[in-house]
Short mmCIF file of C-alpha atoms and ligand atoms in Angstrom, two decimals:
data_model
loop_
_atom_site.label_atom_id
_atom_site.label_comp_id
_atom_site.label_asym_id
_atom_site.label_seq_id
_atom_site.Cartn_x
_atom_site.Cartn_y
_atom_site.Cartn_z
CA MET A 1 -97.75 350.63 176.63
CA PRO A 2 -94.69 349.19 174.80
CA GLU A 3 -92.58 350.14 177.80
CA ASP A 4 -94.78 347.93 180.00
CA ILE A 5 -94.29 345.01 177.63
CA PHE A 6 -90.50 345.48 177.76
CA LYS A 7 -90.70 345.58 181.53
CA ILE A 8 -92.68 342.31 181.64
CA VAL A 9 -90.33 340.63 179.14
CA PHE A 10 -87.29 341.80 181.13
CA GLU A 11 -88.74 340.57 184.40
CA LYS A 12 -89.39 337.12 182.90
CA SER A 13 -85.95 336.88 181.27
CA PRO A 14 -83.40 334.51 182.82
CA GLY A 15 -81.14 335.93 185.54
CA SER A 16 -80.84 339.54 184.37
CA ILE A 17 -80.20 342.81 186.16
CA LEU A 18 -79.94 346.28 184.62
CA VAL A 19 -77.69 348.81 186.37
CA LYS A 20 -77.00 352.45 185.62
CA ALA A 21 -73.49 353.37 184.52
CA ASP A 22 -73.18 355.82 187.42
CA ILE A 23 -69.75 354.85 188.75
CA PRO A 24 -69.24 354.09 191.64
CA LEU A 25 -72.90 353.56 192.59
CA PHE A 26 -74.20 351.37 189.76
CA THR A 27 -77.81 351.94 190.74
CA ILE A 28 -80.06 348.95 190.11
CA LEU A 29 -82.86 349.84 187.68
CA ALA A 30 -84.52 346.49 187.11
CA ALA A 31 -84.08 342.80 188.00
CA SER A 32 -85.71 339.70 186.54
CA ASP A 33 -87.68 337.23 188.68
CA THR A 34 -84.98 334.57 188.24
CA TYR A 35 -82.29 337.02 189.40
CA LEU A 36 -84.31 337.77 192.51
CA LYS A 37 -84.72 334.06 193.13
CA PHE A 38 -80.96 333.44 192.71
CA THR A 39 -80.17 336.14 195.25
CA SER A 40 -83.12 335.48 197.59
CA SER A 41 -84.04 339.14 197.40
CA SER A 42 -87.18 341.13 196.56
CA ARG A 43 -87.59 343.74 193.84
CA GLU A 44 -88.57 346.45 196.38
CA ALA A 45 -85.48 345.72 198.48
CA ILE A 46 -82.97 346.20 195.67
CA VAL A 47 -84.31 348.38 192.85
CA GLY A 48 -83.17 351.98 193.29
CA ARG A 49 -80.21 351.01 195.49
CA GLY A 50 -76.54 350.80 194.53
CA PHE A 51 -75.49 347.36 193.26
CA PHE A 52 -72.56 347.06 195.66
CA GLU A 53 -74.63 348.27 198.56
CA VAL A 54 -76.88 345.23 198.00
CA PHE A 55 -74.33 342.73 196.66
CA PRO A 56 -70.92 343.73 198.03
CA ASP A 57 -67.87 342.24 196.28
CA ASP A 58 -66.22 339.48 198.27
CA GLU A 59 -63.39 341.45 199.90
CA THR A 60 -61.75 338.25 201.15
CA VAL A 61 -60.62 337.46 197.60
CA GLU A 62 -57.80 339.85 196.75
CA HIS A 63 -56.93 340.81 193.15
CA ASP A 64 -60.12 339.15 191.92
CA GLU A 65 -60.36 340.11 188.26
CA THR A 66 -63.85 338.61 188.07
CA ALA A 67 -65.15 340.89 190.89
CA ALA A 68 -68.24 342.73 189.62
CA ARG A 69 -66.95 346.24 190.33
CA LYS A 70 -63.88 345.68 188.15
CA ILE A 71 -65.91 344.10 185.37
CA PHE A 72 -68.58 346.85 185.37
CA THR A 73 -65.88 349.54 185.29
CA ARG A 74 -64.09 347.79 182.40
CA VAL A 75 -67.34 347.48 180.42
CA ILE A 76 -67.79 351.25 180.70
CA GLU A 77 -64.12 351.99 179.90
CA THR A 78 -63.92 349.67 176.90
CA GLY A 79 -67.51 349.76 175.67
CA GLU A 80 -67.19 346.00 175.06
CA LYS A 81 -69.27 343.08 176.23
CA ILE A 82 -67.37 341.10 178.88
CA ASP A 83 -68.13 337.45 179.70
CA VAL A 84 -67.01 335.75 182.89
CA PRO A 85 -67.25 331.96 182.28
CA THR A 86 -66.96 330.87 185.94
CA TYR A 87 -66.78 332.68 189.24
CA LYS A 88 -67.74 331.97 192.79
CA TYR A 89 -70.17 334.16 194.72
CA ASP A 90 -71.87 332.81 197.83
CA VAL A 91 -75.53 333.64 198.36
CA TYR A 92 -77.87 333.44 201.30
CA ASP A 93 -79.94 330.27 201.31
CA PRO A 94 -83.29 330.72 203.15
CA ILE A 95 -83.51 326.94 203.68
CA THR A 96 -80.17 326.52 205.50
CA GLY A 97 -80.17 330.08 206.81
CA ARG A 98 -76.50 330.43 205.69
CA ARG A 99 -74.56 331.86 202.80
CA GLU A 100 -73.90 328.84 200.59
CA PRO A 101 -71.15 328.48 198.00
CA HIS A 102 -72.41 329.08 194.45
CA PHE A 103 -70.76 329.18 191.04
CA TRP A 104 -71.93 331.43 188.26
CA SER A 105 -71.28 332.38 184.70
CA CYS A 106 -72.24 335.87 183.50
CA SER A 107 -72.16 338.27 180.61
CA ASN A 108 -72.06 342.06 180.89
CA ILE A 109 -73.36 344.08 177.96
CA PRO A 110 -72.96 347.86 177.66
CA VAL A 111 -76.22 349.61 176.70
CA MET A 112 -75.99 353.04 174.96
CA ASP A 113 -78.29 356.01 175.31
CA THR A 114 -79.50 357.95 172.24
CA GLN A 115 -76.26 360.01 172.22
CA GLY A 116 -74.14 356.84 172.04
CA ASN A 117 -72.88 357.07 175.60
CA ILE A 118 -72.84 354.02 177.78
CA ALA A 119 -75.77 354.56 180.07
CA TYR A 120 -76.48 351.08 181.46
CA ILE A 121 -74.99 347.65 181.93
CA LEU A 122 -77.08 344.55 181.36
CA ASN A 123 -75.72 341.78 183.56
CA THR A 124 -77.08 338.26 182.88
CA VAL A 125 -76.08 335.41 185.19
CA THR A 126 -76.52 331.63 185.05
CA ASP A 127 -76.20 329.40 188.09
CA ILE A 128 -73.63 326.70 187.16
CA THR A 129 -73.11 325.32 190.68
CA GLY A 130 -74.45 321.89 189.59
CA GLU A 131 -72.06 321.66 186.61
CA VAL A 132 -69.05 322.82 188.62
CA LYS A 133 -69.79 320.33 191.41
CA ALA A 134 -70.27 317.50 188.88
CA LYS A 135 -66.93 318.36 187.32
CA GLU A 136 -65.25 318.45 190.74
CA THR A 137 -66.74 315.03 191.56
CA ALA A 138 -65.53 313.66 188.21
CA ILE A 139 -62.01 314.96 188.87
CA GLU A 140 -62.13 313.53 192.39
CA ASN A 141 -63.25 310.14 191.04
CA GLU A 142 -60.52 310.19 188.43
CA ASN A 143 -57.92 311.02 191.05
CA ARG A 144 -59.22 308.25 193.29
CA LEU A 145 -59.04 305.76 190.40
CA ARG A 146 -55.54 306.93 189.57
CA MET A 147 -54.43 306.53 193.18
CA ALA A 148 -55.89 303.01 193.29
CA THR A 149 -54.13 302.13 190.02
CA GLU A 150 -50.86 303.56 191.25
CA ALA A 151 -51.18 301.66 194.52
CA THR A 152 -51.17 298.41 192.50
CA GLY A 153 -48.02 299.55 190.69
CA LEU A 154 -49.81 299.66 187.34
CA ALA A 155 -49.05 302.31 184.76
CA THR A 156 -51.84 303.25 182.38
CA TRP A 157 -51.35 304.48 178.82
CA GLU A 158 -53.28 305.63 175.82
CA LEU A 159 -52.14 305.61 172.20
CA ASP A 160 -54.11 307.84 169.85
CA MET A 161 -53.88 305.96 166.57
CA VAL A 162 -55.16 308.87 164.50
CA ASN A 163 -52.58 311.50 165.40
CA ASN A 164 -50.11 309.02 166.95
CA SER A 165 -49.90 310.74 170.34
CA PHE A 166 -48.97 308.64 173.35
CA ILE A 167 -49.81 309.57 176.93
CA TYR A 168 -49.25 307.68 180.18
CA THR A 169 -49.11 308.00 183.96
CA PRO A 170 -45.76 308.82 185.68
CA ARG A 171 -45.45 305.21 186.86
CA MET A 172 -44.70 304.24 183.24
CA ALA A 173 -41.44 306.18 183.26
CA GLU A 174 -40.45 304.48 186.55
CA ILE A 175 -41.17 300.99 185.16
CA PHE A 176 -38.73 301.73 182.32
CA GLY A 177 -36.06 302.96 184.76
CA TYR A 178 -36.60 306.73 184.42
CA SER A 179 -37.58 309.12 187.19
CA ALA A 180 -41.34 309.63 187.53
CA ASP A 181 -41.16 313.16 186.12
CA ALA A 182 -39.22 312.13 183.00
CA LYS A 183 -41.22 312.16 179.77
CA PRO A 184 -39.79 309.42 177.51
CA THR A 185 -41.50 309.13 174.11
CA LEU A 186 -43.00 305.92 172.77
CA ALA A 187 -39.86 305.45 170.66
CA ASP A 188 -37.71 305.93 173.80
CA LEU A 189 -39.71 303.26 175.63
CA ARG A 190 -39.53 300.86 172.70
CA SER A 191 -35.76 301.28 172.49
CA HIS A 192 -35.55 299.28 175.74
CA ILE A 193 -36.88 296.17 173.96
CA ASN A 194 -34.35 294.20 171.91
CA ASN A 195 -34.87 293.74 168.15
CA ASP A 196 -35.63 290.01 168.32
CA ASP A 197 -38.37 290.49 170.93
CA MET A 198 -39.69 293.44 168.96
CA GLU A 199 -40.05 291.25 165.86
CA GLN A 200 -41.21 288.10 167.58
CA ILE A 201 -43.41 289.44 170.35
CA VAL A 202 -44.35 293.12 170.09
CA ILE A 203 -45.08 293.55 166.38
CA PRO A 204 -47.05 290.29 165.97
CA SER A 205 -49.07 291.15 169.08
CA HIS A 206 -49.92 294.60 167.69
CA LYS A 207 -50.92 293.10 164.36
CA GLN A 208 -53.07 290.51 166.05
CA SER A 209 -54.72 293.08 168.29
CA LEU A 210 -55.99 294.91 165.20
CA VAL A 211 -57.95 291.75 164.44
CA THR A 212 -59.02 290.67 167.93
CA GLY A 213 -59.37 294.13 169.51
CA GLU A 214 -57.28 293.05 172.51
CA HIS A 215 -53.59 292.90 173.10
CA ALA A 216 -51.39 291.40 175.77
CA TYR A 217 -47.80 290.34 175.94
CA GLU A 218 -44.87 289.92 178.28
CA VAL A 219 -41.45 291.13 177.24
CA LYS A 220 -38.11 291.88 178.81
CA ILE A 221 -36.69 295.40 178.80
CA GLN A 222 -33.22 296.67 179.52
CA TRP A 223 -32.83 299.76 181.66
CA ALA A 224 -30.19 302.40 180.93
CA ASP A 225 -28.06 300.93 183.77
CA GLY A 226 -27.97 297.58 181.92
CA SER A 227 -30.27 295.69 184.30
CA VAL A 228 -32.95 293.44 182.79
CA HIS A 229 -36.61 293.76 183.86
CA TRP A 230 -39.84 292.17 182.71
CA ILE A 231 -43.09 293.93 181.89
CA LYS A 232 -46.57 292.76 181.08
CA THR A 233 -48.80 295.01 179.03
CA GLN A 234 -52.48 294.53 178.35
CA GLY A 235 -54.91 296.69 176.44
CA ILE A 236 -57.89 297.07 174.19
CA ILE A 237 -58.56 298.90 170.96
CA GLN A 238 -61.39 301.40 170.63
CA HIS A 239 -63.07 301.92 167.27
CA ASP A 240 -65.02 304.78 165.71
CA GLN A 241 -68.54 304.31 164.34
CA LYS A 242 -67.14 303.04 161.04
CA LYS A 243 -65.23 300.39 163.02
CA ASN A 244 -61.83 301.95 162.28
CA PRO A 245 -59.37 301.59 165.16
CA ILE A 246 -58.80 305.00 166.74
CA ARG A 247 -57.28 304.41 170.12
CA MET A 248 -55.48 301.81 172.19
CA ILE A 249 -55.68 301.98 175.97
CA GLY A 250 -54.04 299.71 178.47
CA THR A 251 -51.82 299.07 181.45
CA VAL A 252 -48.22 298.07 182.06
CA LEU A 253 -47.08 296.09 185.08
CA ASP A 254 -43.55 295.31 186.22
CA ILE A 255 -43.46 291.50 186.57
CA THR A 256 -39.71 291.16 187.11
CA GLU A 257 -40.07 289.44 190.47
CA SER A 258 -42.53 286.77 189.36
CA LYS A 259 -40.57 286.30 186.12
CA ARG A 260 -37.37 285.73 188.09
CA ASP A 261 -39.27 283.18 190.17
CA GLU A 262 -40.41 281.46 187.01
CA ILE A 263 -36.89 281.45 185.60
CA ARG A 264 -35.59 279.99 188.87
CA LYS A 265 -38.32 277.33 188.73
CA ASN A 266 -37.42 276.47 185.13
CA ASP A 267 -33.75 276.29 186.05
CA PHE A 268 -34.68 273.98 188.89
CA ILE A 269 -36.68 271.70 186.58
CA ALA A 270 -33.79 271.66 184.10
CA MET A 271 -31.28 270.84 186.80
CA ALA A 272 -33.45 268.23 188.53
CA SER A 273 -34.27 266.41 185.30
CA HIS A 274 -30.64 266.49 184.24
CA GLU A 275 -29.57 265.02 187.57
CA LEU A 276 -32.26 262.32 187.36
CA LYS A 277 -31.24 261.36 183.85
CA THR A 278 -27.78 260.13 184.82
CA PRO A 279 -28.74 257.44 187.37
CA LEU A 280 -31.62 256.41 185.16
CA THR A 281 -29.33 255.81 182.20
CA SER A 282 -27.12 253.54 184.27
CA LEU A 283 -30.16 251.75 185.70
CA LYS A 284 -31.32 251.06 182.16
CA ALA A 285 -27.87 249.77 181.18
CA TYR A 286 -27.83 247.37 184.16
CA ILE A 287 -31.31 246.10 183.31
CA GLN A 288 -30.18 245.42 179.77
CA LEU A 289 -27.03 243.66 180.96
CA LEU A 290 -29.06 241.53 183.33
CA SER A 291 -31.54 240.65 180.58
CA GLN A 292 -28.63 239.49 178.41
CA LYS A 293 -27.21 237.40 181.24
CA LEU A 294 -30.51 235.84 182.19
CA LYS A 295 -31.66 235.24 178.64
CA LYS A 296 -31.29 231.54 179.10
CA SER A 297 -32.83 231.48 182.55
CA ASP A 298 -35.73 229.08 182.75
CA ASP A 299 -37.37 231.11 185.47
CA PRO A 300 -40.21 232.92 183.60
CA PHE A 301 -40.68 235.31 186.52
CA VAL A 302 -37.15 236.70 186.21
CA SER A 303 -37.34 237.53 182.49
CA ASN A 304 -40.85 238.88 182.85
CA ALA A 305 -39.80 241.10 185.76
CA LEU A 306 -36.88 242.46 183.77
CA VAL A 307 -39.11 243.32 180.79
CA ARG A 308 -41.45 245.18 183.12
CA ALA A 309 -38.59 246.94 184.89
CA ASN A 310 -37.24 248.01 181.52
CA ASN A 311 -40.67 249.37 180.49
CA GLN A 312 -40.99 251.34 183.70
CA VAL A 313 -37.52 252.81 183.24
CA ASN A 314 -38.50 253.84 179.71
CA LYS A 315 -41.65 255.46 181.00
CA MET A 316 -39.68 257.39 183.60
CA ALA A 317 -37.11 258.39 180.99
CA SER A 318 -39.78 259.79 178.72
CA LEU A 319 -41.18 261.88 181.61
CA ILE A 320 -37.74 263.22 182.41
CA TYR A 321 -37.01 263.97 178.73
CA GLY A 322 -40.31 265.83 178.62
CA PHE A 323 -39.15 268.10 181.45
CA LEU A 324 -35.75 268.56 179.82
CA ASP A 325 -37.43 269.56 176.56
CA LEU A 326 -39.69 271.94 178.42
CA SER A 327 -36.75 273.78 179.96
CA ARG A 328 -34.91 273.78 176.62
CA LEU A 329 -37.97 275.26 175.00
CA GLU A 330 -38.32 277.90 177.67
CA ALA A 331 -34.68 278.85 177.29
CA GLY A 332 -35.17 279.08 173.51
CA ARG A 333 -32.93 276.07 172.93
CA LEU A 334 -35.37 273.60 171.39
CA GLN A 335 -34.11 273.24 167.85
CA VAL A 336 -35.23 271.11 164.94
CA LYS A 337 -32.83 269.31 162.58
CA LEU A 338 -34.48 268.70 159.23
CA GLN A 339 -34.03 265.54 157.17
CA ILE A 340 -36.09 263.79 154.52
CA PHE A 341 -37.76 260.58 155.69
CA ASP A 342 -40.75 258.31 155.14
CA ILE A 343 -43.44 259.34 157.59
CA ASN A 344 -45.30 256.01 157.24
CA LYS A 345 -42.26 254.18 158.45
CA LEU A 346 -41.84 256.52 161.37
CA VAL A 347 -45.51 256.04 162.37
CA ALA A 348 -45.13 252.23 162.11
CA ASP A 349 -41.96 252.38 164.28
CA MET A 350 -43.68 254.50 166.90
CA ILE A 351 -46.66 252.10 166.99
CA ASN A 352 -44.27 249.16 167.50
CA GLU A 353 -42.56 251.03 170.29
CA ALA A 354 -45.91 251.87 171.93
CA ASN A 355 -46.94 248.23 171.67
CA LEU A 356 -43.95 247.22 173.77
CA VAL A 357 -45.78 248.58 176.78
CA ASN A 358 -49.33 248.43 175.48
CA TYR A 359 -51.10 245.19 176.29
CA ASN A 360 -54.67 246.40 176.39
CA HIS A 361 -55.36 248.44 173.25
CA LYS A 362 -55.47 247.43 169.64
CA ILE A 363 -53.66 249.96 167.45
CA VAL A 364 -54.74 249.87 163.80
CA PHE A 365 -52.59 251.69 161.25
CA LYS A 366 -54.04 252.84 157.94
CA PRO A 367 -51.28 254.36 155.81
CA MET A 368 -52.71 255.89 152.66
CA ALA A 369 -49.74 256.75 150.53
CA TYR A 370 -45.96 256.71 150.47
CA ILE A 371 -45.14 260.14 151.84
CA THR A 372 -41.78 261.67 152.56
CA VAL A 373 -41.43 264.79 154.62
CA ASN A 374 -38.58 267.16 155.43
CA ALA A 375 -38.66 267.36 159.21
CA ASP A 376 -36.91 266.51 162.46
CA ILE A 377 -37.47 262.76 162.68
CA ASP A 378 -36.88 262.49 166.43
CA ARG A 379 -39.14 265.42 167.29
CA ILE A 380 -41.95 264.25 164.97
CA GLY A 381 -41.55 260.78 166.50
CA GLN A 382 -41.99 262.41 169.88
CA VAL A 383 -45.28 264.02 168.77
CA ILE A 384 -46.64 260.73 167.39
CA SER A 385 -45.58 258.94 170.55
CA ASN A 386 -47.36 261.57 172.69
CA PHE A 387 -50.56 261.15 170.64
CA LEU A 388 -50.36 257.36 170.98
CA GLY A 389 -49.53 257.49 174.68
CA ASN A 390 -52.48 259.79 175.36
CA ALA A 391 -54.85 257.68 173.26
CA ILE A 392 -53.85 254.68 175.37
CA LYS A 393 -54.05 256.59 178.67
CA TYR A 394 -57.41 258.25 178.05
CA SER A 395 -59.38 255.36 176.47
CA PRO A 396 -60.76 252.17 178.03
CA ASN A 397 -58.89 248.87 177.92
CA GLY A 398 -59.88 246.73 174.97
CA SER A 399 -60.77 249.68 172.73
CA THR A 400 -59.24 250.32 169.33
CA ILE A 401 -56.96 253.19 168.37
CA THR A 402 -56.83 254.09 164.69
CA VAL A 403 -53.85 255.84 163.11
CA THR A 404 -53.90 257.29 159.59
CA VAL A 405 -51.45 259.12 157.34
CA LYS A 406 -52.66 260.96 154.25
CA THR A 407 -51.96 263.99 152.09
CA VAL A 408 -54.40 266.84 151.66
CA ASP A 409 -53.61 270.08 149.77
CA GLY A 410 -49.87 269.73 149.91
CA GLN A 411 -49.85 268.71 153.57
CA ALA A 412 -49.07 265.39 155.18
CA ILE A 413 -51.67 264.74 157.86
CA VAL A 414 -51.23 262.23 160.66
CA SER A 415 -54.18 261.41 162.90
CA VAL A 416 -54.64 259.28 166.01
CA ALA A 417 -58.24 258.47 166.92
CA ASP A 418 -59.37 256.85 170.15
CA LYS A 419 -62.68 255.82 171.71
CA GLY A 420 -61.89 257.35 175.06
CA ILE A 421 -63.19 260.07 177.33
CA GLY A 422 -63.05 262.77 174.64
CA ILE A 423 -62.31 266.47 175.05
CA LYS A 424 -64.93 269.10 175.84
CA PRO A 425 -65.21 272.08 173.45
CA LYS A 426 -63.92 274.45 176.14
CA ASP A 427 -60.71 272.41 176.49
CA LYS A 428 -59.96 271.90 172.80
CA ASP A 429 -57.47 274.74 172.46
CA LYS A 430 -56.34 274.77 176.05
CA VAL A 431 -54.94 271.20 176.06
CA PHE A 432 -52.02 272.56 173.99
CA GLN A 433 -51.09 275.02 176.74
CA ARG A 434 -48.30 274.39 179.21
CA PHE A 435 -49.36 272.32 182.27
CA TYR A 436 -53.01 272.31 181.17
CA ARG A 437 -54.99 269.19 182.06
CA ALA A 438 -58.73 268.98 181.43
CA ASP A 439 -60.58 269.39 184.71
CA SER A 440 -62.43 266.18 185.50
CA ASP A 441 -62.37 263.65 188.31
CA HIS A 442 -61.49 261.01 185.76
CA ILE A 443 -58.35 262.85 184.55
CA LYS A 444 -57.09 263.19 188.12
CA THR A 445 -56.78 259.41 188.37
CA ILE A 446 -54.57 259.27 185.24
CA SER A 447 -50.97 260.32 185.68
CA GLY A 448 -49.62 263.22 183.63
CA PHE A 449 -48.10 266.68 183.84
CA GLY A 450 -49.79 268.47 180.95
CA ILE A 451 -46.59 269.10 179.01
CA GLY A 452 -46.74 266.52 176.19
CA LEU A 453 -49.20 268.37 173.95
CA TYR A 454 -47.59 271.71 174.76
CA LEU A 455 -44.27 270.37 173.47
CA ALA A 456 -46.00 268.71 170.50
CA ASN A 457 -47.57 272.06 169.59
CA GLU A 458 -44.22 273.86 169.82
CA ILE A 459 -42.52 271.19 167.71
CA ILE A 460 -45.20 271.35 165.00
CA GLN A 461 -45.11 275.18 165.02
CA ARG A 462 -41.38 275.04 164.39
CA HIS A 463 -42.16 272.93 161.30
CA LYS A 464 -44.75 275.47 160.12
CA GLY A 465 -47.41 272.81 160.50
CA LYS A 466 -50.70 272.68 162.37
CA ILE A 467 -51.92 270.67 165.34
CA TRP A 468 -55.54 270.26 166.41
CA VAL A 469 -58.09 267.94 167.96
CA GLU A 470 -61.60 266.93 167.03
CA SER A 471 -63.93 265.49 169.62
CA ASP A 472 -67.61 265.46 170.43
CA GLY A 473 -66.63 265.58 174.09
CA GLU A 474 -67.92 262.07 174.85
CA THR A 475 -67.05 259.30 172.44
CA GLY A 476 -63.34 259.71 171.97
CA SER A 477 -61.08 262.19 170.27
CA THR A 478 -58.94 262.42 167.17
CA PHE A 479 -55.66 264.32 167.35
CA TYR A 480 -54.12 265.61 164.13
CA PHE A 481 -50.96 267.27 162.99
CA SER A 482 -49.99 268.39 159.54
CA LEU A 483 -46.62 269.07 157.95
CA PRO A 484 -46.07 270.99 154.74
CA LEU A 485 -44.75 268.69 152.01
P1 ADP B 501 -50.77 264.75 180.16
O1 ADP B 501 -51.48 263.68 179.41
O2 ADP B 501 -49.46 264.34 180.71
O3 ADP B 501 -51.64 265.41 181.17
P2 ADP B 501 -50.70 266.21 177.64
O4 ADP B 501 -50.08 267.55 177.38
O5 ADP B 501 -50.26 265.12 176.76
O6 ADP B 501 -50.39 265.93 179.16
O7 ADP B 501 -52.26 266.38 177.56
C1 ADP B 501 -52.88 267.50 178.13
C2 ADP B 501 -54.33 267.16 178.50
O8 ADP B 501 -55.10 266.95 177.32
C3 ADP B 501 -54.50 265.90 179.29
O9 ADP B 501 -54.28 266.12 180.67
C4 ADP B 501 -55.95 265.55 179.00
O10 ADP B 501 -56.79 266.33 179.80
C5 ADP B 501 -56.12 266.00 177.56
N1 ADP B 501 -55.93 264.90 176.59
C6 ADP B 501 -54.83 264.64 175.85
N2 ADP B 501 -55.03 263.59 175.03
C7 ADP B 501 -56.29 263.15 175.25
C8 ADP B 501 -57.10 262.11 174.70
N3 ADP B 501 -56.63 261.27 173.77
N4 ADP B 501 -58.36 261.97 175.17
C9 ADP B 501 -58.83 262.81 176.12
N5 ADP B 501 -58.13 263.81 176.67
C10 ADP B 501 -56.87 264.00 176.25
#
């Protein structure tokens, strides 16, 4: 009776077969239903026959240490249980009518008789074909992704922030001037960035990325052969469940070519504006000489024309100076010379200057206190003049522009408010970027290059101040800058 129960339990157990330890026959004594299903065989056809007579080892695979005959023999020799995590053994598939590739995992347990001799081996197998195929597909997909990434010239990297390990694709080494099989460390790679860039670009970007979760910067690197290259790196930070940063992953791209293009373009702008400045200066001098000479002329047209010519020359000069400043800035040569001055007076002077060419707007100045600041008077004048010029450009004729100066929390704050077209929320930060102009049909009809506010922002940054704009997007805007007192 109990024997029958064991037989039923065995036959229902997953993928098991019991063989006798009668080397070299290994006679099959029992097989479970699942085992029979795996091997598309019937109990009558296999029980009582030698294991290798029914399931011959695959002779095409030489030196196969996972071959059943070797494993069975070792189990008997050692008396130990032996597991084989993965092996391939093709089985006949009644649906396709062919032997199909299959992957298995098995364990082989020695079973003793009452005298303690190994009398049987219990072999239990699991079909892991699905898992193995899924893994193969995953590896294939990963390889495909890697090939696509490498085709774009991108290197990918991963920084484990917990144990500080850094891994990357071979392209990374190439971007830094090593051979693809070299394995430079993170410190090696960083040694190609100069100290200034490290302090001004890399470290601040890393610090910021801990707050924003994203990081991106462009920086120049020097290869071992002395040549200079540019890279752009971008990445994101991954966090654990407690929101602690654990990993940074990203890409690096060699942008030397486009950077060289940009440098050439900047050089061109610098050169062109420098060349334009010279004839313009002499044009201005001649206009002034003529004005002097014709002062007493009673022809109102002549003096009027000269005033207008002078204004146009000034306008052109300020455009050209804008480009010159831009290239100075890009080359890191925009410096500020500090001096103490009365900001109210500077604002009043800039309003007077703006009024020389402004016939259509009323500019109201509301100084609030006598405030002196320690700043670069010409550069701050340039910022005020840009604010005023924009207020005039982007608001309707006849409208009022209001300028204020006040102190708040140890800061001098200058504001210029207009009743013009306003700035949409999406553009509020972007208008301070280089060449950015808000995208509207109206703006396209107003001349400009999108560099004035970019320069203003850079100038104010160099004074450790702030620059910003408030606008409801429709009824005008107010531009502000602050300077520490
Ligand atoms: P520019 O005026 O030459 O285009 P700026 O850098 O001075 O360059 O300004 C950048 C952009 O900001 C402008 O093109 C415009 O879209 C927007 N802007 C600046 N000032 C104003 C303003 N007062 N009202 C509305 N939009 C403005």
